[in-house]
CSV table of C-alpha atoms in Angstrom, one decimal:
chain,number,residue,atom,x,y,z
N,11,MET,CA,97.1,-80.4,-29.9
N,12,ASN,CA,96.9,-83.9,-30.9
N,13,ARG,CA,98.6,-83.8,-34.3
N,14,GLN,CA,101.2,-86.0,-35.6
N,15,PHE,CA,103.8,-85.0,-38.1
N,16,ALA,CA,106.3,-87.5,-39.9
N,17,LYS,CA,108.1,-87.1,-43.1
N,18,VAL,CA,109.9,-90.2,-43.8
N,19,TRP,CA,111.0,-90.8,-47.5
N,20,ILE,CA,111.6,-94.4,-48.5
N,21,HIS,CA,113.5,-95.9,-51.4
N,22,LEU,CA,112.2,-99.5,-51.8
N,23,VAL,CA,113.5,-102.3,-54.3
N,24,PHE,CA,112.0,-105.7,-55.0
N,25,GLY,CA,112.3,-108.2,-57.7
N,26,THR,CA,110.3,-110.7,-59.4
N,27,GLN,CA,110.4,-114.4,-58.2
N,28,ASP,CA,113.5,-116.1,-59.1
N,29,ARG,CA,114.6,-112.6,-60.9
N,30,ALA,CA,112.5,-113.7,-63.9
N,31,PRO,CA,112.4,-111.0,-66.5
N,32,LEU,CA,108.6,-110.6,-66.5
N,33,ILE,CA,108.3,-107.0,-66.7
N,34,GLY,CA,108.4,-106.3,-70.5
N,35,ILE,CA,108.3,-102.8,-72.0
N,36,ASP,CA,104.6,-103.4,-73.1
N,37,LEU,CA,103.7,-104.1,-69.2
N,38,GLU,CA,106.1,-101.5,-67.6
N,39,LEU,CA,103.7,-98.6,-67.6
N,40,GLN,CA,100.6,-100.7,-66.5
N,41,ILE,CA,102.7,-102.3,-63.6
N,42,HIS,CA,104.2,-98.9,-62.4
N,43,THR,CA,100.6,-97.4,-62.6
N,44,LEU,CA,99.3,-100.2,-60.5
N,45,LEU,CA,102.0,-99.7,-58.0
N,46,ARG,CA,101.3,-95.9,-57.8
N,47,ALA,CA,97.7,-96.7,-57.2
N,48,GLN,CA,98.5,-98.9,-54.4
N,49,LEU,CA,100.7,-96.2,-52.8
N,50,LEU,CA,97.9,-93.8,-53.1
N,51,GLU,CA,95.5,-96.2,-51.6
N,52,MET,CA,97.7,-96.4,-48.5
N,53,HIS,CA,98.0,-92.7,-48.3
N,54,CYS,CA,101.6,-93.0,-49.2
N,55,ILE,CA,103.3,-90.2,-51.4
N,56,PRO,CA,104.6,-91.6,-54.8
N,57,VAL,CA,107.7,-89.6,-55.8
N,58,ALA,CA,109.2,-92.1,-58.6
N,59,ILE,CA,108.7,-95.6,-59.8
N,60,ASN,CA,110.8,-97.4,-62.3
N,61,GLY,CA,112.8,-100.6,-62.8
N,62,MET,CA,113.9,-103.3,-65.1
N,63,ALA,CA,112.5,-106.5,-66.5
N,64,ASP,CA,113.2,-108.3,-63.1
N,65,HIS,CA,112.9,-105.5,-60.5
N,66,VAL,CA,111.2,-102.4,-59.5
N,67,HIS,CA,112.5,-99.2,-57.5
N,68,LEU,CA,109.9,-97.0,-55.7
N,69,LEU,CA,110.5,-93.8,-54.1
N,70,PHE,CA,107.9,-92.6,-51.7
N,71,GLY,CA,106.7,-90.9,-48.6
N,72,LEU,CA,105.7,-93.4,-45.9
N,73,ASN,CA,102.3,-92.9,-44.3
N,74,PRO,CA,103.3,-92.8,-40.7
N,75,GLU,CA,100.1,-95.1,-39.9
N,76,LYS,CA,101.8,-97.9,-41.9
N,77,SER,CA,104.9,-100.1,-41.6
N,78,ILE,CA,107.3,-100.8,-44.3
N,79,ALA,CA,106.2,-104.4,-44.3
N,80,GLU,CA,102.6,-103.5,-44.7
N,81,VAL,CA,103.3,-101.4,-47.7
N,82,VAL,CA,105.5,-103.9,-49.2
N,83,GLN,CA,102.9,-106.7,-48.8
N,84,GLN,CA,100.0,-104.4,-50.3
N,85,LEU,CA,102.1,-103.4,-53.2
N,86,LYS,CA,103.1,-107.0,-54.2
N,87,VAL,CA,99.7,-108.5,-53.6
N,88,GLY,CA,97.7,-105.7,-55.0
N,89,SER,CA,99.7,-105.2,-58.1
N,90,SER,CA,99.9,-109.1,-58.7
N,91,ARG,CA,96.0,-109.3,-58.5
N,92,ALA,CA,95.3,-106.3,-60.4
N,93,LEU,CA,97.4,-107.2,-63.3
N,94,ALA,CA,95.9,-110.8,-63.3
N,95,ALA,CA,92.4,-109.3,-63.2
N,96,SER,CA,93.3,-107.1,-66.2
N,97,GLY,CA,94.3,-109.9,-68.4
N,98,LEU,CA,97.0,-107.9,-69.8
N,99,SER,CA,99.7,-110.3,-69.0
N,100,PRO,CA,99.9,-114.0,-70.2
N,101,VAL,CA,101.9,-115.0,-67.3
N,102,ALA,CA,101.4,-114.2,-63.7
N,103,LEU,CA,103.4,-111.4,-62.1
N,104,LEU,CA,105.0,-113.2,-59.1
N,105,TRP,CA,107.1,-111.1,-56.7
N,106,ASP,CA,110.2,-112.5,-54.7
N,107,ALA,CA,109.6,-112.7,-51.0
N,108,GLY,CA,112.6,-110.3,-50.2
N,109,TYR,CA,112.9,-106.7,-50.7
N,110,GLY,CA,115.4,-104.0,-49.6
N,111,THR,CA,114.7,-100.5,-48.3
N,112,VAL,CA,116.5,-97.4,-47.2
N,113,SER,CA,115.4,-94.1,-45.8
N,114,VAL,CA,116.4,-91.1,-48.2
N,115,SER,CA,116.9,-87.6,-46.6
N,116,GLU,CA,114.8,-84.8,-48.0
N,117,THR,CA,117.9,-83.3,-49.6
N,118,MET,CA,119.0,-86.6,-51.5
N,119,LEU,CA,115.2,-86.9,-52.9
N,120,PRO,CA,116.3,-85.3,-56.3
N,121,VAL,CA,119.4,-87.5,-56.6
N,122,VAL,CA,117.3,-90.7,-56.1
N,123,LYS,CA,114.5,-89.6,-58.2
N,124,THR,CA,117.0,-88.9,-61.2
N,125,TYR,CA,118.6,-92.2,-60.4
N,126,LEU,CA,115.3,-94.1,-60.7
N,127,LYS,CA,114.3,-92.3,-63.9
N,128,ASP,CA,117.5,-93.4,-65.5
N,129,GLN,CA,117.5,-96.9,-64.7
N,130,ARG,CA,117.9,-98.3,-68.2
N,131,ALA,CA,120.9,-96.3,-68.8
N,132,HIS,CA,122.6,-97.1,-65.5
N,133,HIS,CA,122.2,-101.0,-66.1
N,134,ARG,CA,123.0,-100.7,-69.8
N,135,GLU,CA,126.3,-98.7,-69.0
N,136,ASP,CA,127.0,-100.8,-65.8
N,137,ASN,CA,127.0,-97.3,-63.8
N,138,LEU,CA,125.0,-98.5,-60.8
N,139,ILE,CA,124.9,-96.9,-57.4
N,140,PRO,CA,125.3,-100.0,-55.0
N,141,GLU,CA,123.5,-98.2,-52.2
N,142,LEU,CA,120.5,-97.8,-54.6
N,143,GLU,CA,120.6,-101.2,-55.9
N,144,ILE,CA,120.0,-102.5,-52.3
N,145,TRP,CA,118.4,-105.8,-53.2
N,146,GLU,CA,121.4,-107.0,-55.0
N,147,ILE,CA,124.0,-106.3,-52.2
N,148,GLU,CA,122.9,-108.6,-49.3
N,149,ASP,CA,126.3,-108.5,-47.6
N,150,GLU,CA,126.2,-104.7,-47.0
N,151,PHE,CA,122.5,-104.2,-46.3
N,152,LEU,CA,120.0,-106.2,-44.4
N,153,LEU,CA,117.7,-107.9,-46.9
N,154,LEU,CA,114.4,-108.4,-45.4
N,155,ASN,CA,112.1,-111.3,-46.1
N,156,SER,CA,108.3,-111.2,-45.8
């Protein structure tokens, strides 16, 4: 039997370059759709994608044949190029070099999925979960740079 089995759930956060508020409400759906398409192209399992004007959160199942760094690289480059090619944005979507990521247990998937879904409310009410806003707390988590 030469089969492999891996179930690794990843919460990934990355921001726009210099935290510029480039992701307006009018572009949000298109950017999230592009990110979802990139995940599917890499045979990752998208669970939830959301964010704010200056960052995105993605919850997905990692393809065991891909490294997190490979996935992040393709997400950033692929979404930037696709948005530029679409002509939907008057400015280029540039991502910051860094990102934050944590693994998520299967039992916590619904909690993280709900948190991502309610991003605007969490930010508006300053009701953030620090462990899930990993790109903002460099002192507690290793913030990786590509």
